[in-house]
PDB file of C-alpha atoms and ligand atoms in Angstrom:
ATOM      1  CA  UNK A 175    -264.994 -36.556 124.101  1.00 84.00           C
ATOM      2  CA  UNK A 176    -261.300 -36.149 123.785  1.00 94.00           C
ATOM      3  CA  UNK A 177    -259.749 -34.264 126.476  1.00 97.00           C
ATOM      4  CA  UNK A 178    -256.318 -33.409 127.673  1.00 98.00           C
ATOM      5  CA  UNK A 179    -253.068 -35.094 126.212  1.00 98.00           C
ATOM      6  CA  UNK A 180    -251.819 -37.739 128.521  1.00 98.00           C
ATOM      7  CA  UNK A 181    -248.792 -39.021 126.735  1.00 97.00           C
ATOM      8  CA  UNK A 182    -246.936 -38.345 123.434  1.00 97.00           C
ATOM      9  CA  UNK A 183    -244.683 -40.894 121.735  1.00 95.00           C
ATOM     10  CA  UNK A 184    -242.867 -40.895 118.436  1.00 94.00           C
ATOM     11  CA  UNK A 185    -245.827 -41.795 116.285  1.00 97.00           C
ATOM     12  CA  UNK A 186    -248.822 -41.686 118.371  1.00 98.00           C
ATOM     13  CA  UNK A 187    -250.531 -39.459 121.110  1.00 98.00           C
ATOM     14  CA  UNK A 188    -252.751 -40.616 123.985  1.00 98.00           C
ATOM     15  CA  UNK A 189    -255.586 -38.496 125.213  1.00 98.00           C
ATOM     16  CA  UNK A 190    -257.767 -38.852 128.262  1.00 98.00           C
ATOM     17  CA  UNK A 191    -261.585 -39.077 127.904  1.00 98.00           C
ATOM     18  CA  UNK A 192    -264.352 -38.447 130.517  1.00 98.00           C
ATOM     19  CA  UNK A 193    -264.146 -42.119 131.478  1.00 98.00           C
ATOM     20  CA  UNK A 194    -260.822 -42.963 133.140  1.00 97.00           C
ATOM     21  CA  UNK A 195    -261.037 -46.463 132.131  1.00 98.00           C
ATOM     22  CA  UNK A 196    -260.840 -45.262 128.333  1.00 98.00           C
ATOM     23  CA  UNK A 197    -258.313 -43.389 126.187  1.00 98.00           C
ATOM     24  CA  UNK A 198    -258.111 -42.305 122.727  1.00 98.00           C
ATOM     25  CA  UNK A 199    -255.013 -43.195 120.762  1.00 98.00           C
ATOM     26  CA  UNK A 200    -254.213 -40.564 117.741  1.00 98.00           C
ATOM     27  CA  UNK A 201    -251.838 -41.873 114.965  1.00 98.00           C
ATOM     28  CA  UNK A 202    -249.360 -39.256 113.716  1.00 98.00           C
ATOM     29  CA  UNK A 203    -247.546 -39.160 110.414  1.00 98.00           C
ATOM     30  CA  UNK A 204    -244.268 -38.639 112.111  1.00 98.00           C
ATOM     31  CA  UNK A 205    -241.492 -41.295 111.438  1.00 97.00           C
ATOM     32  CA  UNK A 206    -238.389 -42.196 113.472  1.00 96.00           C
ATOM     33  CA  UNK A 207    -235.592 -44.823 113.094  1.00 95.00           C
ATOM     34  CA  UNK A 208    -232.464 -45.923 114.706  1.00 92.00           C
ATOM     35  CA  UNK A 209    -233.646 -44.811 118.126  1.00 87.00           C
ATOM     36  CA  UNK A 210    -234.919 -41.348 117.078  1.00 89.00           C
ATOM     37  CA  UNK A 211    -231.816 -40.457 114.926  1.00 94.00           C
ATOM     38  CA  UNK A 212    -233.430 -40.402 111.544  1.00 97.00           C
ATOM     39  CA  UNK A 213    -236.680 -38.425 111.646  1.00 96.00           C
ATOM     40  CA  UNK A 214    -239.270 -37.465 108.897  1.00 97.00           C
ATOM     41  CA  UNK A 215    -242.972 -37.486 108.025  1.00 97.00           C
ATOM     42  CA  UNK A 216    -244.421 -40.215 105.997  1.00 97.00           C
ATOM     43  CA  UNK A 217    -247.424 -38.815 104.252  1.00 96.00           C
ATOM     44  CA  UNK A 218    -250.746 -40.509 105.460  1.00 98.00           C
ATOM     45  CA  UNK A 219    -249.059 -42.906 107.517  1.00 98.00           C
ATOM     46  CA  UNK A 220    -251.249 -42.120 110.723  1.00 98.00           C
ATOM     47  CA  UNK A 221    -254.309 -42.956 108.595  1.00 98.00           C
ATOM     48  CA  UNK A 222    -252.982 -45.997 107.058  1.00 98.00           C
ATOM     49  CA  UNK A 223    -251.554 -47.519 110.486  1.00 98.00           C
ATOM     50  CA  UNK A 224    -254.724 -46.823 112.200  1.00 98.00           C
ATOM     51  CA  UNK A 225    -256.575 -48.756 109.736  1.00 98.00           C
ATOM     52  CA  UNK A 226    -254.172 -51.518 109.330  1.00 98.00           C
ATOM     53  CA  UNK A 227    -254.205 -51.911 113.233  1.00 98.00           C
ATOM     54  CA  UNK A 228    -257.970 -51.798 113.139  1.00 98.00           C
ATOM     55  CA  UNK A 229    -257.881 -54.851 110.622  1.00 98.00           C
ATOM     56  CA  UNK A 230    -255.342 -56.784 112.465  1.00 98.00           C
ATOM     57  CA  UNK A 231    -256.613 -56.297 115.979  1.00 98.00           C
ATOM     58  CA  UNK A 232    -260.260 -56.965 114.963  1.00 98.00           C
ATOM     59  CA  UNK A 233    -259.141 -60.248 113.207  1.00 98.00           C
ATOM     60  CA  UNK A 234    -256.934 -61.248 116.581  1.00 98.00           C
ATOM     61  CA  UNK A 235    -259.834 -60.583 118.784  1.00 98.00           C
ATOM     62  CA  UNK A 236    -262.240 -62.624 116.669  1.00 98.00           C
ATOM     63  CA  UNK A 237    -259.550 -65.398 117.164  1.00 98.00           C
ATOM     64  CA  UNK A 238    -259.446 -65.257 120.958  1.00 98.00           C
ATOM     65  CA  UNK A 239    -256.785 -62.533 121.442  1.00 99.00           C
ATOM     66  CA  UNK A 240    -257.778 -60.082 124.127  1.00 98.00           C
ATOM     67  CA  UNK A 241    -256.902 -56.386 122.942  1.00 98.00           C
ATOM     68  CA  UNK A 242    -257.064 -52.833 124.349  1.00 98.00           C
ATOM     69  CA  UNK A 243    -259.035 -51.793 121.301  1.00 98.00           C
ATOM     70  CA  UNK A 244    -262.736 -50.669 121.708  1.00 98.00           C
ATOM     71  CA  UNK A 245    -263.450 -48.993 118.332  1.00 98.00           C
ATOM     72  CA  UNK A 246    -262.309 -46.805 115.647  1.00 98.00           C
ATOM     73  CA  UNK A 247    -263.582 -43.311 116.099  1.00 98.00           C
ATOM     74  CA  UNK A 248    -262.053 -41.389 113.022  1.00 98.00           C
ATOM     75  CA  UNK A 249    -259.411 -41.994 110.238  1.00 98.00           C
ATOM     76  CA  UNK A 250    -256.742 -41.632 112.948  1.00 98.00           C
ATOM     77  CA  UNK A 251    -258.332 -42.119 116.243  1.00 98.00           C
ATOM     78  CA  UNK A 252    -259.100 -45.270 118.298  1.00 98.00           C
ATOM     79  CA  UNK A 253    -260.927 -45.658 121.548  1.00 98.00           C
ATOM     80  CA  UNK A 254    -259.067 -48.019 123.721  1.00 98.00           C
ATOM     81  CA  UNK A 255    -259.076 -49.306 127.163  1.00 98.00           C
ATOM     82  CA  UNK A 256    -256.750 -47.677 129.548  1.00 98.00           C
ATOM     83  CA  UNK A 257    -253.746 -50.087 130.231  1.00 98.00           C
ATOM     84  CA  UNK A 258    -250.682 -49.922 132.139  1.00 98.00           C
ATOM     85  CA  UNK A 259    -248.035 -50.851 129.499  1.00 98.00           C
ATOM     86  CA  UNK A 260    -245.290 -53.243 130.573  1.00 98.00           C
ATOM     87  CA  UNK A 261    -241.998 -51.692 129.484  1.00 98.00           C
ATOM     88  CA  UNK A 262    -241.177 -54.416 127.265  1.00 98.00           C
ATOM     89  CA  UNK A 263    -240.743 -54.702 123.588  1.00 98.00           C
ATOM     90  CA  UNK A 264    -241.753 -58.220 122.613  1.00 99.00           C
ATOM     91  CA  UNK A 265    -240.329 -59.346 119.337  1.00 99.00           C
ATOM     92  CA  UNK A 266    -240.872 -62.265 117.380  1.00 99.00           C
ATOM     93  CA  UNK A 267    -238.604 -63.316 114.488  1.00 99.00           C
ATOM     94  CA  UNK A 268    -239.635 -65.915 111.770  1.00 99.00           C
ATOM     95  CA  UNK A 269    -236.979 -64.858 109.124  1.00 98.00           C
ATOM     96  CA  UNK A 270    -233.828 -63.135 109.751  1.00 98.00           C
ATOM     97  CA  UNK A 271    -233.654 -59.444 109.085  1.00 98.00           C
ATOM     98  CA  UNK A 272    -232.501 -56.214 110.951  1.00 98.00           C
ATOM     99  CA  UNK A 273    -230.479 -56.331 114.044  1.00 97.00           C
ATOM    100  CA  UNK A 274    -230.176 -60.094 114.292  1.00 98.00           C
ATOM    101  CA  UNK A 275    -228.318 -60.346 111.112  1.00 98.00           C
ATOM    102  CA  UNK A 276    -225.478 -58.377 112.681  1.00 98.00           C
ATOM    103  CA  UNK A 277    -225.834 -59.749 116.149  1.00 97.00           C
ATOM    104  CA  UNK A 278    -225.657 -63.375 115.185  1.00 98.00           C
ATOM    105  CA  UNK A 279    -224.170 -63.145 111.680  1.00 98.00           C
ATOM    106  CA  UNK A 280    -227.171 -64.792 110.149  1.00 98.00           C
ATOM    107  CA  UNK A 281    -227.911 -64.066 106.363  1.00 98.00           C
ATOM    108  CA  UNK A 282    -230.858 -61.924 105.746  1.00 98.00           C
ATOM    109  CA  UNK A 283    -233.776 -63.973 104.625  1.00 98.00           C
ATOM    110  CA  UNK A 284    -232.658 -67.184 106.564  1.00 98.00           C
ATOM    111  CA  UNK A 285    -236.001 -68.758 107.970  1.00 98.00           C
ATOM    112  CA  UNK A 286    -235.497 -70.062 111.578  1.00 98.00           C
ATOM    113  CA  UNK A 287    -236.184 -73.464 112.360  1.00 98.00           C
ATOM    114  CA  UNK A 288    -238.814 -72.023 115.037  1.00 98.00           C
ATOM    115  CA  UNK A 289    -240.006 -68.619 115.778  1.00 98.00           C
ATOM    116  CA  UNK A 290    -237.649 -66.718 118.090  1.00 98.00           C
ATOM    117  CA  UNK A 291    -239.203 -64.845 120.980  1.00 98.00           C
ATOM    118  CA  UNK A 292    -237.137 -61.871 122.187  1.00 98.00           C
ATOM    119  CA  UNK A 293    -237.666 -59.161 124.977  1.00 98.00           C
ATOM    120  CA  UNK A 294    -236.274 -55.802 125.012  1.00 98.00           C
ATOM    121  CA  UNK A 295    -236.240 -53.375 127.851  1.00 98.00           C
ATOM    122  CA  UNK A 296    -238.225 -50.222 126.764  1.00 97.00           C
ATOM    123  CA  UNK A 297    -235.824 -47.516 127.603  1.00 96.00           C
ATOM    124  CA  UNK A 298    -234.779 -44.764 125.196  1.00 91.00           C
ATOM    125  CA  UNK A 299    -231.765 -43.743 127.062  1.00 94.00           C
ATOM    126  CA  UNK A 300    -230.476 -47.201 126.986  1.00 96.00           C
ATOM    127  CA  UNK A 301    -231.539 -47.820 123.356  1.00 94.00           C
ATOM    128  CA  UNK A 302    -233.953 -50.353 124.234  1.00 96.00           C
ATOM    129  CA  UNK A 303    -231.504 -53.232 125.160  1.00 98.00           C
ATOM    130  CA  UNK A 304    -232.299 -57.076 124.513  1.00 98.00           C
ATOM    131  CA  UNK A 305    -232.864 -58.796 127.855  1.00 98.00           C
ATOM    132  CA  UNK A 306    -234.037 -62.288 128.808  1.00 98.00           C
ATOM    133  CA  UNK A 307    -236.936 -63.483 130.915  1.00 98.00           C
ATOM    134  CA  UNK A 308    -234.800 -63.539 134.100  1.00 98.00           C
ATOM    135  CA  UNK A 309    -233.876 -59.691 133.699  1.00 98.00           C
ATOM    136  CA  UNK A 310    -237.519 -58.801 133.078  1.00 98.00           C
ATOM    137  CA  UNK A 311    -238.527 -60.747 136.295  1.00 98.00           C
ATOM    138  CA  UNK A 312    -235.622 -59.517 138.362  1.00 98.00           C
ATOM    139  CA  UNK A 313    -236.086 -55.869 137.413  1.00 98.00           C
ATOM    140  CA  UNK A 314    -239.846 -56.214 138.308  1.00 98.00           C
ATOM    141  CA  UNK A 315    -240.855 -55.288 134.805  1.00 98.00           C
ATOM    142  CA  UNK A 316    -243.640 -58.016 134.679  1.00 98.00           C
ATOM    143  CA  UNK A 317    -244.678 -60.914 137.050  1.00 98.00           C
ATOM    144  CA  UNK A 318    -244.101 -64.545 136.182  1.00 98.00           C
ATOM    145  CA  UNK A 319    -247.782 -65.212 135.694  1.00 98.00           C
ATOM    146  CA  UNK A 320    -248.092 -62.040 133.483  1.00 98.00           C
ATOM    147  CA  UNK A 321    -244.874 -63.101 131.220  1.00 98.00           C
ATOM    148  CA  UNK A 322    -246.259 -66.657 130.827  1.00 98.00           C
ATOM    149  CA  UNK A 323    -249.289 -65.003 129.371  1.00 98.00           C
ATOM    150  CA  UNK A 324    -247.557 -62.664 127.272  1.00 99.00           C
ATOM    151  CA  UNK A 325    -245.566 -65.562 125.726  1.00 98.00           C
ATOM    152  CA  UNK A 326    -248.663 -67.670 125.253  1.00 98.00           C
ATOM    153  CA  UNK A 327    -250.413 -64.820 123.535  1.00 99.00           C
ATOM    154  CA  UNK A 328    -247.322 -63.873 121.461  1.00 99.00           C
ATOM    155  CA  UNK A 329    -246.904 -67.217 119.876  1.00 98.00           C
ATOM    156  CA  UNK A 330    -250.676 -67.509 119.190  1.00 99.00           C
ATOM    157  CA  UNK A 331    -250.604 -64.009 117.541  1.00 99.00           C
ATOM    158  CA  UNK A 332    -247.731 -65.124 115.459  1.00 99.00           C
ATOM    159  CA  UNK A 333    -249.418 -68.114 114.197  1.00 98.00           C
ATOM    160  CA  UNK A 334    -252.613 -66.033 113.417  1.00 99.00           C
ATOM    161  CA  UNK A 335    -250.768 -63.305 111.598  1.00 99.00           C
ATOM    162  CA  UNK A 336    -248.588 -65.577 109.716  1.00 98.00           C
ATOM    163  CA  UNK A 337    -251.645 -67.261 108.345  1.00 98.00           C
ATOM    164  CA  UNK A 338    -253.573 -63.962 107.758  1.00 98.00           C
ATOM    165  CA  UNK A 339    -250.537 -62.576 105.713  1.00 98.00           C
ATOM    166  CA  UNK A 340    -249.854 -65.721 103.856  1.00 98.00           C
ATOM    167  CA  UNK A 341    -253.364 -65.436 102.571  1.00 98.00           C
ATOM    168  CA  UNK A 342    -252.516 -62.379 100.751  1.00 98.00           C
ATOM    169  CA  UNK A 343    -249.027 -63.270  99.508  1.00 98.00           C
ATOM    170  CA  UNK A 344    -247.010 -61.683 102.285  1.00 98.00           C
ATOM    171  CA  UNK A 345    -244.079 -63.306 104.579  1.00 98.00           C
ATOM    172  CA  UNK A 346    -244.486 -62.042 108.150  1.00 99.00           C
ATOM    173  CA  UNK A 347    -240.654 -61.655 108.777  1.00 99.00           C
ATOM    174  CA  UNK A 348    -240.669 -60.304 112.168  1.00 99.00           C
ATOM    175  CA  UNK A 349    -242.709 -57.987 114.546  1.00 99.00           C
ATOM    176  CA  UNK A 350    -242.695 -56.021 117.675  1.00 98.00           C
ATOM    177  CA  UNK A 351    -245.654 -55.782 120.001  1.00 98.00           C
ATOM    178  CA  UNK A 352    -246.707 -54.603 123.358  1.00 98.00           C
ATOM    179  CA  UNK A 353    -248.844 -55.503 126.176  1.00 99.00           C
ATOM    180  CA  UNK A 354    -250.726 -53.874 128.868  1.00 98.00           C
ATOM    181  CA  UNK A 355    -252.606 -54.607 132.000  1.00 98.00           C
ATOM    182  CA  UNK A 356    -256.337 -53.385 132.260  1.00 97.00           C
ATOM    183  CA  UNK A 357    -257.515 -51.914 135.524  1.00 94.00           C
ATOM    184  CA  UNK A 358    -259.285 -55.234 136.136  1.00 95.00           C
ATOM    185  CA  UNK A 359    -255.841 -57.094 135.842  1.00 97.00           C
ATOM    186  CA  UNK A 360    -256.245 -58.572 132.509  1.00 98.00           C
ATOM    187  CA  UNK A 361    -253.174 -58.758 130.231  1.00 98.00           C
ATOM    188  CA  UNK A 362    -254.150 -57.643 126.705  1.00 99.00           C
ATOM    189  CA  UNK A 363    -252.405 -56.820 123.374  1.00 99.00           C
ATOM    190  CA  UNK A 364    -251.942 -52.907 123.150  1.00 98.00           C
ATOM    191  CA  UNK A 365    -250.277 -50.299 121.001  1.00 98.00           C
ATOM    192  CA  UNK A 366    -250.172 -51.111 117.284  1.00 98.00           C
ATOM    193  CA  UNK A 367    -249.495 -53.724 114.588  1.00 98.00           C
ATOM    194  CA  UNK A 368    -248.495 -51.939 111.485  1.00 98.00           C
ATOM    195  CA  UNK A 369    -245.634 -51.651 109.011  1.00 98.00           C
ATOM    196  CA  UNK A 370    -244.009 -49.475 111.405  1.00 98.00           C
ATOM    197  CA  UNK A 371    -243.542 -52.368 113.688  1.00 98.00           C
ATOM    198  CA  UNK A 372    -243.320 -55.425 111.507  1.00 98.00           C
ATOM    199  CA  UNK A 373    -241.486 -56.545 108.457  1.00 98.00           C
ATOM    200  CA  UNK A 374    -243.479 -57.679 105.537  1.00 99.00           C
ATOM    201  CA  UNK A 375    -241.934 -59.061 102.392  1.00 98.00           C
ATOM    202  CA  UNK A 376    -244.056 -59.774  99.310  1.00 98.00           C
ATOM    203  CA  UNK A 377    -243.768 -63.734  98.721  1.00 98.00           C
ATOM    204  CA  UNK A 378    -243.077 -63.754  95.104  1.00 97.00           C
ATOM    205  CA  UNK A 379    -240.746 -60.875  94.718  1.00 97.00           C
ATOM    206  CA  UNK A 380    -239.290 -60.292  98.395  1.00 96.00           C
ATOM    207  CA  UNK A 381    -240.157 -56.650  97.864  1.00 98.00           C
ATOM    208  CA  UNK A 382    -240.172 -54.922 101.192  1.00 98.00           C
ATOM    209  CA  UNK A 383    -243.474 -53.582 102.271  1.00 98.00           C
ATOM    210  CA  UNK A 384    -242.673 -51.853 105.637  1.00 98.00           C
ATOM    211  CA  UNK A 385    -240.605 -49.343 107.576  1.00 98.00           C
ATOM    212  CA  UNK A 386    -237.309 -50.509 106.177  1.00 98.00           C
ATOM    213  CA  UNK A 387    -238.247 -48.631 102.978  1.00 98.00           C
ATOM    214  CA  UNK A 388    -237.918 -45.463 105.197  1.00 98.00           C
ATOM    215  CA  UNK A 389    -235.043 -46.825 107.198  1.00 98.00           C
ATOM    216  CA  UNK A 390    -232.998 -47.867 104.048  1.00 98.00           C
ATOM    217  CA  UNK A 391    -234.138 -44.880 101.817  1.00 98.00           C
ATOM    218  CA  UNK A 392    -235.747 -47.394  99.188  1.00 98.00           C
ATOM    219  CA  UNK A 393    -238.584 -44.872  98.342  1.00 97.00           C
ATOM    220  CA  UNK A 394    -242.304 -45.487  97.852  1.00 98.00           C
ATOM    221  CA  UNK A 395    -242.713 -45.678 101.583  1.00 98.00           C
ATOM    222  CA  UNK A 396    -246.561 -44.537 101.593  1.00 98.00           C
ATOM    223  CA  UNK A 397    -247.248 -46.762  98.608  1.00 98.00           C
ATOM    224  CA  UNK A 398    -245.780 -49.848 100.571  1.00 98.00           C
ATOM    225  CA  UNK A 399    -248.273 -49.042 103.541  1.00 98.00           C
ATOM    226  CA  UNK A 400    -251.073 -48.686 101.251  1.00 98.00           C
ATOM    227  CA  UNK A 401    -250.329 -51.963  99.591  1.00 98.00           C
ATOM    228  CA  UNK A 402    -250.524 -53.825 102.935  1.00 98.00           C
ATOM    229  CA  UNK A 403    -253.930 -52.059 103.907  1.00 98.00           C
ATOM    230  CA  UNK A 404    -255.332 -52.818 100.339  1.00 98.00           C
ATOM    231  CA  UNK A 405    -254.374 -56.494 100.629  1.00 98.00           C
ATOM    232  CA  UNK A 406    -255.850 -56.814 104.075  1.00 98.00           C
ATOM    233  CA  UNK A 407    -259.127 -55.126 102.921  1.00 97.00           C
ATOM    234  CA  UNK A 408    -259.313 -56.983  99.662  1.00 94.00           C
TER     235      UNK A 408
HETATM  236  N1  LIG B 565    -239.262 -52.768 116.058  1.00 91.46           N
HETATM  237  C1  LIG B 565    -240.051 -51.627 116.432  1.00 91.46           C
HETATM  238  N2  LIG B 565    -239.661 -50.710 117.243  1.00 91.46           N
HETATM  239  C2  LIG B 565    -238.511 -50.815 117.800  1.00 91.46           C
HETATM  240  C3  LIG B 565    -237.427 -51.900 117.286  1.00 91.46           C
HETATM  241  C4  LIG B 565    -237.934 -52.674 116.604  1.00 91.46           C
HETATM  242  O1  LIG B 565    -241.062 -51.753 116.109  1.00 91.46           O
HETATM  243  O2  LIG B 565    -238.046 -49.884 118.505  1.00 91.46           O
HETATM  244  C5  LIG B 565    -239.665 -53.747 115.181  1.00 91.46           C
HETATM  245  C6  LIG B 565    -239.131 -53.724 113.773  1.00 91.46           C
HETATM  246  O3  LIG B 565    -239.802 -52.920 112.980  1.00 91.46           O
HETATM  247  C7  LIG B 565    -238.826 -55.228 113.264  1.00 91.46           C
HETATM  248  C8  LIG B 565    -238.792 -56.040 114.573  1.00 91.46           C
HETATM  249  O4  LIG B 565    -239.137 -55.081 115.722  1.00 91.46           O
HETATM  250  O5  LIG B 565    -240.120 -55.534 112.706  1.00 91.46           O
HETATM  251  C9  LIG B 565    -237.323 -56.482 115.018  1.00 91.46           C
HETATM  252  O6  LIG B 565    -236.604 -55.324 114.885  1.00 91.46           O
HETATM  253  P1  LIG B 565    -234.811 -55.270 115.079  1.00 91.46           P
HETATM  254  O7  LIG B 565    -234.598 -55.709 116.434  1.00 91.46           O
HETATM  255  O8  LIG B 565    -234.242 -56.161 113.881  1.00 91.46           O
HETATM  256  O9  LIG B 565    -234.570 -53.792 115.067  1.00 91.46           O
HETATM  257  P2  LIG B 565    -234.204 -52.904 113.692  1.00 91.46           P
HETATM  258  O10 LIG B 565    -233.387 -53.600 112.854  1.00 91.46           O
HETATM  259  O11 LIG B 565    -235.600 -52.641 113.187  1.00 91.46           O
HETATM  260  O12 LIG B 565    -233.590 -51.834 114.546  1.00 91.46           O
END
């Protein structure tokens, strides 16, 4: 089933299958931060992120969000529709944390009056710069119709995920998602949604349950990822 390696990113590998319309996504334990400057291995992260993504994509699909996910094949492997990924990191911020606290001098933990929708141009050499809709359209990274669809889906995903995490006592602070286009032209949610790509704070204690434990050397990184999965599966 699994054929040659098509692409290797920082945290995942993509393999061809005998069907050109399907690929296999493999989750690694490798962790990077600060645009690849900090590197390490987080024990079991691949297994945990695959399982967390499986839970969340299944929940979103059940609530009308189209995704690239077909099925989980093993602890670290998912069968997915082949997509062309838009070179955009789509970010939603509900509560201030990370780069925005410095960029706009907002105190960490400030709840925004409405969710902030951001785009970054996926380009490692440039350090994934923040861009606006006009840049994305002018550079031809996405069409106007596709961008409208991405925005609509992203806001719907935020509402669904905020609700899902609130049920298990977690604040969804911010997250990054990626979209792709299937061969039939449909825009779908792709990549992953995991503690690598989101900020999760325990509501009662503000304890960080995400990759900031790795970025900031807070310790108990695997335990935080396990905690997220356990709450979603409870
Ligand atoms: N994020 C990500 N990949 C990136 C950059 C950001 O998954 O390359 C996620 C990050 O985990 C957080 C959100 O996007 O949940 C907003 O990140 P921010 O811009 O604050 O950047 P950071 O401070 O994480 O570098």
